[in-house]
Coordinates of C-alpha atoms in Angstrom, one line a residue:
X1273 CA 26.9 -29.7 -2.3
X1274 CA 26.6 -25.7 -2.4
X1275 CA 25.4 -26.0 -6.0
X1276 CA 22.2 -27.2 -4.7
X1277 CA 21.5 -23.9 -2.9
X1278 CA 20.8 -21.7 -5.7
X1279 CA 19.0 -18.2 -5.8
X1280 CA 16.2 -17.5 -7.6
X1281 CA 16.6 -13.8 -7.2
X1282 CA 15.8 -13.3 -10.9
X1283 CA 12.3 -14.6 -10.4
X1284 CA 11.1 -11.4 -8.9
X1285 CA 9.7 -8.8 -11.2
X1286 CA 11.4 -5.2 -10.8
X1287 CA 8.9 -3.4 -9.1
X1288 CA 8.5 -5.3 -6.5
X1289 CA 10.3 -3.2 -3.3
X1290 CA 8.5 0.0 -2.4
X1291 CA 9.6 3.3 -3.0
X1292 CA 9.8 3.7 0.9
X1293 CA 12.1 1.3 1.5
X1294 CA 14.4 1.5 -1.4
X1295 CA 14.3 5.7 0.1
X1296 CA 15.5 3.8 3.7
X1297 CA 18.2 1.4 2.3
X1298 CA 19.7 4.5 0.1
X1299 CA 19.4 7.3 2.6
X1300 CA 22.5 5.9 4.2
X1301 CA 26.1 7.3 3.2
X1302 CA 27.1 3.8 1.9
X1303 CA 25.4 0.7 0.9
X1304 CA 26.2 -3.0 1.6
X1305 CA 26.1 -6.1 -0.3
X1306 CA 23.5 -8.1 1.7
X1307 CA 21.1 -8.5 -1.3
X1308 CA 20.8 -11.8 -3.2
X1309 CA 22.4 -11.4 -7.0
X1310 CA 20.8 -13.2 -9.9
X1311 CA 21.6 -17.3 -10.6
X1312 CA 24.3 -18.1 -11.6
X1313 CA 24.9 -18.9 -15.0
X1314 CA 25.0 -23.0 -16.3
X1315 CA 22.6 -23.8 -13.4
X1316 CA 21.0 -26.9 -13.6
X1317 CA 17.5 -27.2 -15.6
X1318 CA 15.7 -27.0 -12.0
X1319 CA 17.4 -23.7 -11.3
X1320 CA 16.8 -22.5 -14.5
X1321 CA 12.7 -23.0 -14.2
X1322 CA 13.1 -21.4 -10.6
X1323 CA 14.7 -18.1 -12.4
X1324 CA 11.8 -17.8 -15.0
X1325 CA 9.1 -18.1 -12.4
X1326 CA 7.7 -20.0 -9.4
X1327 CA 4.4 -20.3 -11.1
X1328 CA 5.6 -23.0 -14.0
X1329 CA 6.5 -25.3 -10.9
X1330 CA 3.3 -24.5 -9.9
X1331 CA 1.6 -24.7 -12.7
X1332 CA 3.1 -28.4 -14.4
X1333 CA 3.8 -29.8 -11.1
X1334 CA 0.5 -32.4 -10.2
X1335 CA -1.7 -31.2 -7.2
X1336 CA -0.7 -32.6 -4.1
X1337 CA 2.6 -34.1 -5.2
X1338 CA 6.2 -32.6 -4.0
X1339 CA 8.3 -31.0 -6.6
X1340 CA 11.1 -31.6 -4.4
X1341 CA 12.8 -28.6 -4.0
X1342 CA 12.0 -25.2 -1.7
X1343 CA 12.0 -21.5 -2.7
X1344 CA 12.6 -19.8 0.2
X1345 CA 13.2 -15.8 1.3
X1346 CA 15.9 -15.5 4.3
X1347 CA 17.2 -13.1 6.5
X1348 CA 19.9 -15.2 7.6
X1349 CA 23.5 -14.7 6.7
X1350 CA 24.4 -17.1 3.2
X1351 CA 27.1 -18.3 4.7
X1352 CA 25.3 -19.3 7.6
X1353 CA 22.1 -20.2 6.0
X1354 CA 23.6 -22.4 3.4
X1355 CA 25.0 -24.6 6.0
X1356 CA 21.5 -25.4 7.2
X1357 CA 20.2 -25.7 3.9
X1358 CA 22.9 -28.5 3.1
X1359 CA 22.2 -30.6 6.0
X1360 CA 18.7 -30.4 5.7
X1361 CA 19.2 -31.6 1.7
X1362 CA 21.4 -34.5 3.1
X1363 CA 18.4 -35.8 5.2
X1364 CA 15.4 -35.4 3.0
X1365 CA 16.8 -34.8 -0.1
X1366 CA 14.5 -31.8 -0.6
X1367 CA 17.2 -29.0 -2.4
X1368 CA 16.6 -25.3 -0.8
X1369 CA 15.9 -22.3 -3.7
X1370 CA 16.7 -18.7 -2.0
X1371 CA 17.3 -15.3 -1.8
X1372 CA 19.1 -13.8 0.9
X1373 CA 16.8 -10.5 2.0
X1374 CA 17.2 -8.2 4.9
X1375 CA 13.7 -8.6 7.1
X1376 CA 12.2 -5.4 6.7
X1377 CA 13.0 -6.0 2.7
X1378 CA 11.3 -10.0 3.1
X1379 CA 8.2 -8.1 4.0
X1380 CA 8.2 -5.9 2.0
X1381 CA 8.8 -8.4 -1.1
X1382 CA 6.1 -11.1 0.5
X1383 CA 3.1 -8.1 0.3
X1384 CA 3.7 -6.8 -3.0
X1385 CA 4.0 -10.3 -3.5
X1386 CA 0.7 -11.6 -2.3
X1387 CA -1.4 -12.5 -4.8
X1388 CA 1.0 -13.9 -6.7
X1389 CA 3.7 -15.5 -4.0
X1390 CA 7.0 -16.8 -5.7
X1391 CA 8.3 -18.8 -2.9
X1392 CA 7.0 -21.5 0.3
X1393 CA 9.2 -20.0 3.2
X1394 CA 10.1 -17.6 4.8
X1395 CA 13.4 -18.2 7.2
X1396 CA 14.6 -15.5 10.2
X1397 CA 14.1 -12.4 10.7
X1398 CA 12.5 -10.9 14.4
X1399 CA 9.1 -11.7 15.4
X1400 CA 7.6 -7.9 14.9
X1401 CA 8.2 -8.6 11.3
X1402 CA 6.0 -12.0 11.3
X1403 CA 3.5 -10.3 13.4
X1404 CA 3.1 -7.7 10.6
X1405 CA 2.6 -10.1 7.9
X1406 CA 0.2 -12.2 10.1
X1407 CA -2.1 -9.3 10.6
X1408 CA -1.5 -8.5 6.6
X1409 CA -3.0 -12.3 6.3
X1410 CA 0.8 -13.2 4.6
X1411 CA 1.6 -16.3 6.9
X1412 CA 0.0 -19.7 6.1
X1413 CA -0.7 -20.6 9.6
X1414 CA 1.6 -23.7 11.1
X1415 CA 2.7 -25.0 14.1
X1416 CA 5.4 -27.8 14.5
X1417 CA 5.2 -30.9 16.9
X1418 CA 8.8 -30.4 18.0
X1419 CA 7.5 -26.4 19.7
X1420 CA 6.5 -28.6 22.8
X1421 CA 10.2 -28.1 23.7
X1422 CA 10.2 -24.5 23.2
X1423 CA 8.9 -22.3 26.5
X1424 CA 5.7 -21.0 25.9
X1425 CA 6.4 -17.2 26.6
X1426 CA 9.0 -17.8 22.8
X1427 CA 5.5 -19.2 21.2
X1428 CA 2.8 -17.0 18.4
X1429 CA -0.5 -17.2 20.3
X1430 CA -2.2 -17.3 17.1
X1431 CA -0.3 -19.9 16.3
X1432 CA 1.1 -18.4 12.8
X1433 CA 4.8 -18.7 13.1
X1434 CA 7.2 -20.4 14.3
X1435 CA 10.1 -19.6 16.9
X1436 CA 13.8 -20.7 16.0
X1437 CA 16.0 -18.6 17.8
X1438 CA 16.7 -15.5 20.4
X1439 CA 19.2 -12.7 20.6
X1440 CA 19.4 -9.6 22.3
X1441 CA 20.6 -6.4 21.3
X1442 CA 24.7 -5.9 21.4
X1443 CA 27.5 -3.8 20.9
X1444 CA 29.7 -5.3 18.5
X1445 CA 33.3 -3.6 19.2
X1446 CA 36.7 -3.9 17.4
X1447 CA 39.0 -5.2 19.8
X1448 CA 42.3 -3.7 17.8
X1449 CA 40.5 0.0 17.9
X1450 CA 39.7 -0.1 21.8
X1451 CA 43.2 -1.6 22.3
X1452 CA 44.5 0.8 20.1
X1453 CA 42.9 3.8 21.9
X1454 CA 43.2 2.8 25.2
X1455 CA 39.5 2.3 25.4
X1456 CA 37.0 0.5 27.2
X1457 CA 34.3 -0.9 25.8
X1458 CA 31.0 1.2 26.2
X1459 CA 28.6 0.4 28.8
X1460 CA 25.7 2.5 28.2
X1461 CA 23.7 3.7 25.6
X1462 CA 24.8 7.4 26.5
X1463 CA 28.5 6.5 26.2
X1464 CA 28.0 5.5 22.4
X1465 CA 27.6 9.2 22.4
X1466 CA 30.7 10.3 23.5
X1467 CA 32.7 12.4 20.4
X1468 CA 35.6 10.3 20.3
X1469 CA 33.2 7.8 18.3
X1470 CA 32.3 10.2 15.6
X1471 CA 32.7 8.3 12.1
X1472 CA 32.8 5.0 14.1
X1473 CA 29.7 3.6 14.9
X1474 CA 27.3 1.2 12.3
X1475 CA 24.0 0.0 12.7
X1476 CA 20.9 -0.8 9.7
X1477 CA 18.2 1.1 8.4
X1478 CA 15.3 0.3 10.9
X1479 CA 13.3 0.4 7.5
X1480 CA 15.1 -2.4 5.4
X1481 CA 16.6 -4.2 9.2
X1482 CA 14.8 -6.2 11.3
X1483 CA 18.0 -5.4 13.7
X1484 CA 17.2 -2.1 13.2
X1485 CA 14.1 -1.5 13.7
X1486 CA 14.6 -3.4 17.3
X1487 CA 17.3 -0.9 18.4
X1488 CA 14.5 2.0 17.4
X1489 CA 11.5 -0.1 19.1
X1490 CA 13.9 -1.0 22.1
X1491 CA 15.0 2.9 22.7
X1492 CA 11.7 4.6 22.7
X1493 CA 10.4 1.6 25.0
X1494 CA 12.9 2.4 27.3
X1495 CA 13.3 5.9 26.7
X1496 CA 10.1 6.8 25.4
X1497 CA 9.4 8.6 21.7
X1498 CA 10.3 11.6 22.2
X1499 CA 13.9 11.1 24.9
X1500 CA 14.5 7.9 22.1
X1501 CA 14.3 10.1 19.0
X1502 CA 16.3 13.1 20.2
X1503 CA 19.0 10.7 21.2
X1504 CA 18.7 9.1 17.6
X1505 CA 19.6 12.6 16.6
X1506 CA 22.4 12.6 18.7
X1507 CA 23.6 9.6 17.8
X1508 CA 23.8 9.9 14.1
X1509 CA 26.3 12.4 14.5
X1510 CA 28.6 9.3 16.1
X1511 CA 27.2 7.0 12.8
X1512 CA 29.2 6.5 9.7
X1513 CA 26.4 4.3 7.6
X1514 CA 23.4 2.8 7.7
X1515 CA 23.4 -0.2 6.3
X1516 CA 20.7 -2.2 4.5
X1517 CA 20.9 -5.6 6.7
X1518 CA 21.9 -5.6 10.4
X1519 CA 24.5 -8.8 9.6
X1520 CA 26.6 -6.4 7.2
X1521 CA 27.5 -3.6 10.1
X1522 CA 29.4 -5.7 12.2
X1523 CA 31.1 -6.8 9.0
X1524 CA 32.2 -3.7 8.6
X1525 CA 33.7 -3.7 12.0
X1526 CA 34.9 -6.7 11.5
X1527 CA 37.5 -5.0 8.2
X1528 CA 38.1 -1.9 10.5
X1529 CA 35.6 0.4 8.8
X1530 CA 33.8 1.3 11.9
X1531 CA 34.7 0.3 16.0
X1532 CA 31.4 -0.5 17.0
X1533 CA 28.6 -1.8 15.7
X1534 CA 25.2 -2.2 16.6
X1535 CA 23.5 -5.4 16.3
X1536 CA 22.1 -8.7 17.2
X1537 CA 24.5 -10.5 19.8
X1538 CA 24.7 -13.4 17.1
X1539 CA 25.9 -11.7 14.5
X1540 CA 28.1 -9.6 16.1
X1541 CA 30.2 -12.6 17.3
X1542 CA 29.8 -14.5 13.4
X1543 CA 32.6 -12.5 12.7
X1544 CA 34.9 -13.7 15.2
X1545 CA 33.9 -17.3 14.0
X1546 CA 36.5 -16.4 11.0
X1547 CA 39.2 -15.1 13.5
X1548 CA 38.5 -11.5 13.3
X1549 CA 38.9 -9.6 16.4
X1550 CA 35.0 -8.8 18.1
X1551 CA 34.1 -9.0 21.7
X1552 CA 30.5 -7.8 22.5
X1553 CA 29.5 -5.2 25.3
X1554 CA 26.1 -4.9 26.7
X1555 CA 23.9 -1.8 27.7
X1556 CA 23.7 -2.2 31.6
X1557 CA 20.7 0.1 31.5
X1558 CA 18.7 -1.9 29.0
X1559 CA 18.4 -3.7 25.9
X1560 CA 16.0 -5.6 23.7
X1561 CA 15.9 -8.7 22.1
X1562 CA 14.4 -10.5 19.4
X1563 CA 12.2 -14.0 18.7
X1564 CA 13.7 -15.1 15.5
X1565 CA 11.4 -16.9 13.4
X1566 CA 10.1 -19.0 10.2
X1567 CA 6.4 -19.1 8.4
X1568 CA 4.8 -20.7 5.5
X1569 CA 3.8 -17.9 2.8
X1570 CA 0.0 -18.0 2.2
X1571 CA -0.5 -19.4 -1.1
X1572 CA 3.0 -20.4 -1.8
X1573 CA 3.9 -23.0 -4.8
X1574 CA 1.6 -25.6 -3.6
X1575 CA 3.8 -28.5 -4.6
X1576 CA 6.5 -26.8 -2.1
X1577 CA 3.7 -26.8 0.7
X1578 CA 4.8 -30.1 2.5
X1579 CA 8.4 -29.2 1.9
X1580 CA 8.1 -26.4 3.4
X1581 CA 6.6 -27.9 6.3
X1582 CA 9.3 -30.2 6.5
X1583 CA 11.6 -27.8 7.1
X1584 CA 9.9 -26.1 9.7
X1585 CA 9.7 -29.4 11.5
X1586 CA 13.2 -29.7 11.0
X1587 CA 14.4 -25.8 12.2
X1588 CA 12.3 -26.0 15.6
X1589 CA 13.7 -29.5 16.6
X1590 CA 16.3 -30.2 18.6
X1591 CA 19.0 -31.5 15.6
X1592 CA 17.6 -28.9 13.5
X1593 CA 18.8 -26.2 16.4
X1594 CA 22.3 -28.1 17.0
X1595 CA 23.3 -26.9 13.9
X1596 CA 23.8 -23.5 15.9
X1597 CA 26.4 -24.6 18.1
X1598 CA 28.1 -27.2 15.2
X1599 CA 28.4 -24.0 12.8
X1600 CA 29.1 -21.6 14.9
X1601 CA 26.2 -19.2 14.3
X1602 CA 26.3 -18.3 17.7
X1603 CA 22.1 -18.2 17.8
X1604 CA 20.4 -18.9 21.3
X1605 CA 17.7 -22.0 20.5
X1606 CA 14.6 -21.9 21.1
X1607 CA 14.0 -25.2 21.8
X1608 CA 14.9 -26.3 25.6
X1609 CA 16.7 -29.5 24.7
X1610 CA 18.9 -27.9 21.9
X1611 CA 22.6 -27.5 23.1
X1612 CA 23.8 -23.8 23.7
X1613 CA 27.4 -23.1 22.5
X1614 CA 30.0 -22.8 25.0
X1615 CA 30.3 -19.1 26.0
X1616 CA 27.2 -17.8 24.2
X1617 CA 25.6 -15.0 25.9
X1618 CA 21.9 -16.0 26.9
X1619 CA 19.2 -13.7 27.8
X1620 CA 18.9 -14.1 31.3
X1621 CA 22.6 -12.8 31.5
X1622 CA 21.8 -9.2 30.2
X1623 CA 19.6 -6.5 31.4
X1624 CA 16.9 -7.3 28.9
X1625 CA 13.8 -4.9 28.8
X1626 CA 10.7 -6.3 28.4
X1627 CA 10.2 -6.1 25.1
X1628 CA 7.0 -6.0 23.5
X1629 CA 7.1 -7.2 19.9
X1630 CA 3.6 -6.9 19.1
X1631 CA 3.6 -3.3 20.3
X1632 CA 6.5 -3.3 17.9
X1633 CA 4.7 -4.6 14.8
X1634 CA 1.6 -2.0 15.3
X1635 CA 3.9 0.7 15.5
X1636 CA 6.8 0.0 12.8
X1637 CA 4.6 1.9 10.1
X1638 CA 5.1 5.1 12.1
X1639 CA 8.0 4.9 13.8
X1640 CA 10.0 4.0 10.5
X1641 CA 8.5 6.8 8.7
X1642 CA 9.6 9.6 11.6
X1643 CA 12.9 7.7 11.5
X1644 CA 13.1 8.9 7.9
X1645 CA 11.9 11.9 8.0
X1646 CA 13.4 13.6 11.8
X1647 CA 16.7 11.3 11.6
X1648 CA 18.0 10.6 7.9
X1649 CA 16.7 13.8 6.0
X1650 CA 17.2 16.1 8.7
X1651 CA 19.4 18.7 8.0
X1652 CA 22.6 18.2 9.9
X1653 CA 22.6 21.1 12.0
X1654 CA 19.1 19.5 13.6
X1655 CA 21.0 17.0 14.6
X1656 CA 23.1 18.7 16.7

């Protein structure tokens, strides 16, 4: 069935990521492999059209009819997301297009992508990001039936996207390391500073990471900007990398490259879903948490336009949201009647903050840039 799920990564001309963000995802000492690669070759004739462009579906499919078949941009894990994809296929028969993008680089990719959009969906990825593009006029406004299940504080008052899952901010530790080193887990955001973590802590690029970009909007909410930046400073001394995507640092923790990383609760614990040994820790003096979400893309392929809307249907209802607890993604749903996995930490069993994500989004511009600029190319004796 996997064939089905091909990328269409070769669709997108080469100067489509901004200089600014390739300068985020590159600043760090490493990279990660969290980007979609081309098509494989012998695809089949409908993959082959999707890797020359979106517009010939576009163009020879008639008006108003279904090509079915869905280009979509997700921030979700493949593995995970490919899962979803096959069991939405096995019920409507619609086959799911996609590239796998980090959500600062889905953005980035839909805006310089705007008057000519190459695909219908976009699929997870934290609210401040959606909030951006709705304000950009980027999100083809829909709501689904199945959100009267879903508590209203989770819902877009404009009504532009659409809420799927939550997770809160985590610290993703290597239980062999701790166990190792006689350890315990840390409990604050202070202790991650503590020199015996030097070279072994991983988190994203808040300029390429939705996940990222959380951990800086939830630290200078609780800190403030200034307190939230000088520990930033402070902390990269403790950081090995910055990745590109927030799923690929607890990865990393997950081979033994680093003992902690930080991250999204869910995809701290996808690790451990594969047997590798991750238990999560908690700040006890706050953390923030994000609203993950799904949107049409104004002006998408309009033959993929009820598709699309099909699947969104589909992610927000209660089988849809199952699928978390059947594949072990380890995602909270967002709707009410959805079943939670056993053990799966929900938010009102961590000291949450309360985050503002719209605050967020009007601020990520800013706070992204001075993350560049004070954090990553500061010399190293500033950082002290």
């Amino acid at each position: 069935m996997r064939k089905n799920f091909r990328k269409f990564g070769a669709i997108v001309l080469a100067g489509v990521m901004t200089a600014g963000m390739l300068a985020g995802c590159g600043s760090g000492s490493g990279s990660d492999s969290s980007s979609a690669s081309p098509a494989a070759s012998g695809a089949s004739s409908a993959s082959s059209a999707s890797s020359g462009s979106a517009d010939a579906a576009k163009d020879t499919a008639p008006s108003g009819k279904s090509s079915g078949e869905l280009s979509v941009y997700t921030a979700f894990p493949e593995a995970e997301v490919e899962y979803y994809f096959e069991k939405f296929e096995d019920q409507t028969g619609i086959k799911c297009n996609y590239v796998r993008l980090s959500a600062g680089e889905m953005l980035t990719r839909v805006a310089a992508e705007k008057d000519n959009p190459q695909a219908a969906l976009m699929l997870g990825g934290s609210t401040d990001n959606y909030i951006n593009m709705e304000d950009q006029g980027l999100i083809e406004p829909y709501q689904s039936d199945a959100l009267s299940d879903t508590p209203e504080n989770l819902l877009d008052p404009k009504g532009g996207w659409d809420p799927i899952y939550v997770g809160c901010i985590a610290f993703a530790c290597n239980k062999e390391w701790f166990e190792d080193k006689g350890y315990d887990y840390p409990k604050s955001w202070n202790d991650l500073l503590d020199d015996k973590y030097k070279n072994e802590i991983i988190m994203a690029h808040p300029s390429t990471s939705g996940t990222a970009y959380t951990v800086l909007a939830t630290l200078v909410q609780l800190m403030g900007e200034d307190e939230a930046f000088n520990y930033m400073k402070k902390l990269s001394n403790n950081i090995t990398q910055f990745t590109k995507s927030g799923s690929a640092a607890p990865n990393a923790v997950a081979q033994g490259e680093a003992a902690i990383a930080i991250t999204f609760s869910h995809d701290g614990l996808q690790p451990t879903a594969e047997g590798y040994p991750i238990e999560l820790s908690f700040p006890d003096d706050g953390t923030g948490y994000e609203v993950g979400a799904c949107a049409l893309i104004k002006n998408g392929p309009a033959d993929e336009q009820e598709n699309a809307k099909k699947f969104i249907d589909w992610m927000t209802s209660t089988d849809g949201q199952n699928l978390y607890a059947e594949n072990n993604s380890f995602r909270v749903p967002t709707n009410s009647k959805a079943t939670v996995a056993d053990g799966l930490v929900t938010l009102d069993q961590v000291k949450c903050i309360d985050y503002d994500a719209t605050w967020a989004a009007d601020n990520k511009s800013d706070l992204t840039a001075k993350f560049e600029s004070d954090i990553i190319a500061a010399p190293e004796e500033d950082a002290q």
